[in-house]
Short mmCIF file of C-alpha atoms in Angstrom, two decimals:
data_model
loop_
_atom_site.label_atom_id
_atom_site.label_comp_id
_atom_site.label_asym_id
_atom_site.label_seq_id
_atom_site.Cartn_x
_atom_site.Cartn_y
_atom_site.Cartn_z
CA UNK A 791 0.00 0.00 0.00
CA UNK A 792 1.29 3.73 -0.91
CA UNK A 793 2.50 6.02 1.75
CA UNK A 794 1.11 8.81 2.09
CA UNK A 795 2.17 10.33 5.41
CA UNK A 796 3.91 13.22 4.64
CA UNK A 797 2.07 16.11 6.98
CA UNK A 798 3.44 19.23 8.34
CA UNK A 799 1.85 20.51 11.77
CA UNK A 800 0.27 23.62 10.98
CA UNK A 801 -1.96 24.70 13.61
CA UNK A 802 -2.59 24.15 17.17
CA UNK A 803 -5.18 26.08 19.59
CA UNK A 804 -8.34 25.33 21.87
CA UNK A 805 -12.04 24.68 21.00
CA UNK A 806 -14.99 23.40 23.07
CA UNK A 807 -16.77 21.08 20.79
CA UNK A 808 -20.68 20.27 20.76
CA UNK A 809 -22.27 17.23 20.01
CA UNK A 810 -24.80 18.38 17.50
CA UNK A 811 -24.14 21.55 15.68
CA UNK A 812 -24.77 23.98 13.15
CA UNK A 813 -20.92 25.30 13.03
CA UNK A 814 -18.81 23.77 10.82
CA UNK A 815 -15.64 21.18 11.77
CA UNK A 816 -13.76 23.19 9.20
CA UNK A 817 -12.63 24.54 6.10
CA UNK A 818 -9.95 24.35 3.21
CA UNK A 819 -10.15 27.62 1.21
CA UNK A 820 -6.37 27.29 -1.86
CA UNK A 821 -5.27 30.65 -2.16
CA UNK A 822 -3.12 29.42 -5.42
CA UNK A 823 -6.73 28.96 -7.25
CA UNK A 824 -8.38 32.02 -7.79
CA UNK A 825 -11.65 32.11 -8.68
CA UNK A 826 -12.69 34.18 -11.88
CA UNK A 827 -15.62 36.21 -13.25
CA UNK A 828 -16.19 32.96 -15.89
CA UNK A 829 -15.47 30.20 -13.24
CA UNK A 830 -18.27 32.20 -10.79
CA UNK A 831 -21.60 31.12 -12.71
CA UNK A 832 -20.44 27.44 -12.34
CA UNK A 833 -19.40 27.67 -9.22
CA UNK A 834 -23.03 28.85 -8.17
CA UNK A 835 -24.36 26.18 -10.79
CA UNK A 836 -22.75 23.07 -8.97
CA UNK A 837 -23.88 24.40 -5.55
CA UNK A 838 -27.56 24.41 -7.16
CA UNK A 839 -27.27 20.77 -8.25
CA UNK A 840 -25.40 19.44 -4.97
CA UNK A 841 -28.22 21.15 -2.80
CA UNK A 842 -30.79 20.04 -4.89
CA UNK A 843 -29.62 16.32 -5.69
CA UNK A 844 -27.74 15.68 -2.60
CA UNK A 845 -30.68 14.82 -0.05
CA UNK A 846 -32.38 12.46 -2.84
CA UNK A 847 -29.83 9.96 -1.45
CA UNK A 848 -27.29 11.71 0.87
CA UNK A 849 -24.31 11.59 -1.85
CA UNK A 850 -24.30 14.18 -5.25
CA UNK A 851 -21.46 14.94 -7.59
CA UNK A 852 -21.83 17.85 -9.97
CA UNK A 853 -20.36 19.87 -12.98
CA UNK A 854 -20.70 23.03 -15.00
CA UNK A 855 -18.29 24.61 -17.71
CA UNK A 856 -15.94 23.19 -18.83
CA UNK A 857 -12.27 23.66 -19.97
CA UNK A 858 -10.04 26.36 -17.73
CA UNK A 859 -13.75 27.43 -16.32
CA UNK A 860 -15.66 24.35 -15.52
CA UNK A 861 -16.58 23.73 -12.05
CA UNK A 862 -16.89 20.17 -10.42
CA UNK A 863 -18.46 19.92 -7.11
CA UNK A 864 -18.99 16.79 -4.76
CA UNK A 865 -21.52 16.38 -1.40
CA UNK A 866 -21.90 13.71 0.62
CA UNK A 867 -23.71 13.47 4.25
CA UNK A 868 -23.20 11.02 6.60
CA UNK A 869 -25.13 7.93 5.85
CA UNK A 870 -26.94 7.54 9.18
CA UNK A 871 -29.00 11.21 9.39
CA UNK A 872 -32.28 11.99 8.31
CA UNK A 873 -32.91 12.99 4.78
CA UNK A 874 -33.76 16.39 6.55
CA UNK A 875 -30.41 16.99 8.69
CA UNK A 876 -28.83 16.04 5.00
CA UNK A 877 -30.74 19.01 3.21
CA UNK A 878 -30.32 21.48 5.78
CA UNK A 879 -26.46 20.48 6.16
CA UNK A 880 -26.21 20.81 2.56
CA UNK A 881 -27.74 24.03 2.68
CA UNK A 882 -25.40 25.39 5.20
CA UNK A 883 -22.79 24.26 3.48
CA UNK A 884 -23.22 25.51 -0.20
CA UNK A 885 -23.52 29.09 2.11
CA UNK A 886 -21.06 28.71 4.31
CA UNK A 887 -17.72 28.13 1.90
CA UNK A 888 -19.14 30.96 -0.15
CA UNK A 889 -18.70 33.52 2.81
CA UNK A 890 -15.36 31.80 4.03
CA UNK A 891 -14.05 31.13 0.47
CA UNK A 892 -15.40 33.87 -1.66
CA UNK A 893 -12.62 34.66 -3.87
CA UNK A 894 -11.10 30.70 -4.29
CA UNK A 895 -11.94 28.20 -6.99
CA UNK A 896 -10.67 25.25 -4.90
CA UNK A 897 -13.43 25.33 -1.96
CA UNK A 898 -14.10 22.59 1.03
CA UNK A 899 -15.81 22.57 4.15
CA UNK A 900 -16.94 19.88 6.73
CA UNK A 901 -19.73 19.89 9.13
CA UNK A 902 -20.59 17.06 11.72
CA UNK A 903 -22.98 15.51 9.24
CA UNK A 904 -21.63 16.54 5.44
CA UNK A 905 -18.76 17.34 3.40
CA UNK A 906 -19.16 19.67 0.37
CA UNK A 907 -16.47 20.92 -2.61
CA UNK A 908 -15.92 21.77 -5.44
CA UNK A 909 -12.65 22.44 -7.61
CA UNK A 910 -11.88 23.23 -11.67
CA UNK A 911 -9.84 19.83 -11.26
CA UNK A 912 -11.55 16.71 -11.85
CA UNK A 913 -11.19 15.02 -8.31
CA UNK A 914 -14.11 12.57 -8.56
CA UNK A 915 -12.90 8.84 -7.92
CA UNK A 916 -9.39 10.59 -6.64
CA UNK A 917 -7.82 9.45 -3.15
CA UNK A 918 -7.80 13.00 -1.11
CA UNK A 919 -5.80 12.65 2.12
CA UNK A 920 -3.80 15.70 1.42
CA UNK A 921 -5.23 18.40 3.78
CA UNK A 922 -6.72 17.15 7.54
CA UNK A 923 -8.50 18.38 10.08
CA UNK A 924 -7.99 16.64 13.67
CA UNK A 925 -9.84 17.36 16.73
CA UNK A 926 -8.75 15.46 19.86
CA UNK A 927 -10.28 15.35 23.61
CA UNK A 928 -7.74 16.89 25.44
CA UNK A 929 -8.76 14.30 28.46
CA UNK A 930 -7.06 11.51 29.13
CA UNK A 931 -8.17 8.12 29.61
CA UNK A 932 -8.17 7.06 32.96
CA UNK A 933 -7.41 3.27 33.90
CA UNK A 934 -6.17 0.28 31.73
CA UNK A 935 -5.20 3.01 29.40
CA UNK A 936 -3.27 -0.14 26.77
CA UNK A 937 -7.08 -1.65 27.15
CA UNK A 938 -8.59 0.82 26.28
CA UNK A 939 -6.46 1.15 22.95
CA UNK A 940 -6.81 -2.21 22.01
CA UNK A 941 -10.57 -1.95 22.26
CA UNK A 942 -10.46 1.60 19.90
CA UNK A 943 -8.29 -0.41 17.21
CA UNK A 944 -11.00 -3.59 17.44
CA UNK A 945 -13.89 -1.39 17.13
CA UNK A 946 -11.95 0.96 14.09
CA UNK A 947 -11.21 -2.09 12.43
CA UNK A 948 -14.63 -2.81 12.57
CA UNK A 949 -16.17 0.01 11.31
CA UNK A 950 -13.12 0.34 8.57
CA UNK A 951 -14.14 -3.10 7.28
CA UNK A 952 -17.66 -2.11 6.93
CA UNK A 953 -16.93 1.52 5.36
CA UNK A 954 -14.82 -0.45 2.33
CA UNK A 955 -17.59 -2.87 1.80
CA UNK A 956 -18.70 -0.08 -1.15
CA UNK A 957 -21.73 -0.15 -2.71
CA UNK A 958 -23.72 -2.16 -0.25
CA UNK A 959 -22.07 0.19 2.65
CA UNK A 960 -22.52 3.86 1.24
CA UNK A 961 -18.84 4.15 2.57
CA UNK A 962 -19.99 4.31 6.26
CA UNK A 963 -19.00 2.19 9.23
CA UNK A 964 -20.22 2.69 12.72
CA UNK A 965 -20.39 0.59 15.62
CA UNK A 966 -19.73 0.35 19.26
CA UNK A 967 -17.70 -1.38 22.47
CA UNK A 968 -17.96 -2.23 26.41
CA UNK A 969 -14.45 -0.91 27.76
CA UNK A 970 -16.01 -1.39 30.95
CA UNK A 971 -19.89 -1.28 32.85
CA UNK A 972 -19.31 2.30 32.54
CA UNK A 973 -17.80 3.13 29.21
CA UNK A 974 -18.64 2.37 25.70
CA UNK A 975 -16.57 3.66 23.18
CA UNK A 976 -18.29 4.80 19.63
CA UNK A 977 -16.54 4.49 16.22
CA UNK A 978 -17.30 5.29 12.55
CA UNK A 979 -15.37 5.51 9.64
CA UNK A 980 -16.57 7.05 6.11
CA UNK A 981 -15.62 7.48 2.72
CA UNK A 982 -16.91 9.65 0.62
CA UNK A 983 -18.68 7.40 -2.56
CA UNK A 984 -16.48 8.12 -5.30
CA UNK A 985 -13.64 6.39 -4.32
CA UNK A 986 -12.88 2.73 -5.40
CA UNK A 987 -12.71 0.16 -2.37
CA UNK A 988 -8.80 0.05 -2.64
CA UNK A 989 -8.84 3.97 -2.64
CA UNK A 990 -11.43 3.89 0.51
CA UNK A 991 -9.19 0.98 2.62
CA UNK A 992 -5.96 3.76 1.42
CA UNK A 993 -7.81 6.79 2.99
CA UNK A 994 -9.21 5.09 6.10
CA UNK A 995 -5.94 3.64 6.95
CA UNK A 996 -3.92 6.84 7.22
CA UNK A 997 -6.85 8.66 8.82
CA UNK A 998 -6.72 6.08 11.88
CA UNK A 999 -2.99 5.72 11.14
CA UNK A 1000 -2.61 9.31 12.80
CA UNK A 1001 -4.53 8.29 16.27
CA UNK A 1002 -1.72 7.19 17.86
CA UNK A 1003 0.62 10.20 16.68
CA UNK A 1004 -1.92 12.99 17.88
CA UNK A 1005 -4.59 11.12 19.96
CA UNK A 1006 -2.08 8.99 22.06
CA UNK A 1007 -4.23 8.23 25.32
CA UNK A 1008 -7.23 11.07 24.40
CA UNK A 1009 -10.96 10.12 25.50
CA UNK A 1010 -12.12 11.26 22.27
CA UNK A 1011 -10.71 12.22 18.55
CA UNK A 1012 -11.36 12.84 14.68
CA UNK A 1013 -9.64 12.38 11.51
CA UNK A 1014 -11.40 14.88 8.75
CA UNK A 1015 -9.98 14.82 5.11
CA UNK A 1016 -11.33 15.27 1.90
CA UNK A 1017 -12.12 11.13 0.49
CA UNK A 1018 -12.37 10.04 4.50
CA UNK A 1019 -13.30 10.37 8.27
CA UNK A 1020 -12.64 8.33 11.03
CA UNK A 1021 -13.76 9.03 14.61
CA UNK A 1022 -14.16 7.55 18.19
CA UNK A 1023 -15.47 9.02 21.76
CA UNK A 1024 -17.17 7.90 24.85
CA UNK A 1025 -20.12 9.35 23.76
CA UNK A 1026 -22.79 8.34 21.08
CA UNK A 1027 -22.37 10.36 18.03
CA UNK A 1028 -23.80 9.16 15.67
CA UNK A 1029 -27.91 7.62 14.92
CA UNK A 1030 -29.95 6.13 16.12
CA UNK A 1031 -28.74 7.22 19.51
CA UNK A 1032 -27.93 4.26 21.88
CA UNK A 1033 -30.50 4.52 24.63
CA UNK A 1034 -27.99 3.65 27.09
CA UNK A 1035 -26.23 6.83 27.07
CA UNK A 1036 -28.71 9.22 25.10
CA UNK A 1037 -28.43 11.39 27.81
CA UNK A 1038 -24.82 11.80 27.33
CA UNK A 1039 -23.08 14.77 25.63
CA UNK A 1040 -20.08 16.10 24.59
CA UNK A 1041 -18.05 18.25 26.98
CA UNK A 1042 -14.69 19.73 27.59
CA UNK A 1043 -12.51 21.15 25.30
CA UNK A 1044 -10.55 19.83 22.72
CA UNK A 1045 -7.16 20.95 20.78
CA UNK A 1046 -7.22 21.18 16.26
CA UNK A 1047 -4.90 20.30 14.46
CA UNK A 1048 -4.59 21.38 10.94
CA UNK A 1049 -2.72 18.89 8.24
CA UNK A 1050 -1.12 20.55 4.80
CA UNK A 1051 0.94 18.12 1.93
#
């Protein structure tokens, strides 16, 4: 399998993160790609397909143009919310990178439950684990802290298996662990439904390949890139909600790290 881990630490500062959200996770807004007058009217064009198509069955690709000026676009939410939390995520979205990316051509941003670009290169099918966006708890584990591991790389190895099992899969994984009466640790692992399964098994793996370089002992952490996501916490994240801990929620603060090629 290629190699692809070849990140520079970029960024490093504090956030308190919610469980359910409007905000996004984050955003990638290339500088080097400036968007022009032509490139604008497809730009707007993709967004109106992705938000249109992309709650029809939670995934949409898109393109307008064509040559120097076309415009191709990509959404996908996460496979277990409600065709409703897709459309208004989508929505958000298709807003949201205009304000933070107004004057780029080579536009992404994540939210809790969608991704949404767009680029005048042809990324569809393309492995994309260039740029990454990692949250981590910055609490510890308390206890059998090596048990606790182990259980986090059963349970992603799990939900990894699942997410490559493309079509019948939509790319996502989820499922869940005991680590003690107390604790159950939550994992899923996506890819976004372009990719191949080889592609999808090349993503996931360096996404969960950087837990133990940034997560080390953490209660809680994410891996966001642009073909991929992997997460786990202590806390149900993801639907339906396990009625065991529904009343749990996210709390604390956690550190970001941002990931450049």
């Amino acid at each position: 399998m290629a190699r692809f881990h070849f990140y520079h630490l970029l960024l490093l500062f504090f956030l308190v993160l919610p469980l359910y959200g409007a905000d996004p996770i984050g955003d990638y807004c290339n500088n080097d790609k400036r968007l022009t007058n032509a490139q604008k009217s497809n730009v707007d064009g993709v967004l109106a397909q992705l938000v249109a198509k992309a709650p029809l069955d939670g995934f949409a690709t898109a393109s307008s143009g064509s040559g120097a000026n076309g415009v191709y676009g990509l959404v996908q939410c996460r496979q277990d919310v409600s065709t409703e939390d897709c459309s208004t995520c989508t929505h958000d979205a298709a807003k949201e990178i205009q304000k933070r990316c107004p004057d780029q051509v080579d536009a992404r941003i994540w939210y809790d439950y969608c991704f949404l670009r767009y680029d005048t290169d042809n990324f569809i099918g393309k492995l994309d684990a260039g740029y990454g966006i990692i949250y981590y708890n910055v609490e510890n584990i308390t206890g059998d802290v090596e048990s606790f591991k182990k259980k986090v790389g059963d349970l992603m190895n799990r939900v990894e298996k699942q997410a490559i099992a493309l079509p019948m899969s939509r790319g996502l994984g989820k499922d869940k662990t005991d680590f003690s009466p107390f604790v159950t640790i939550y994992g899923l692992a996506q890819c976004t439904r372009d990719l191949s399964q080889l592609s999808c098994a090349q993503c996931l793996a360096i996404a969960i390949g950087n837990f133990p370089k940034y997560c080390q002992d953490s209660k809680g952490c994410q891996v966001n890139y642009s073909s991929c996501r992997a997460r786990y916490e202590i806390y149900p994240f993801f639907f339906p909600v396990d009625s065991k801990n529904k009343a749990l929620v996210a709390k604390g603060s956690a550190l970001r790290v941002l990931l450049y090629p």
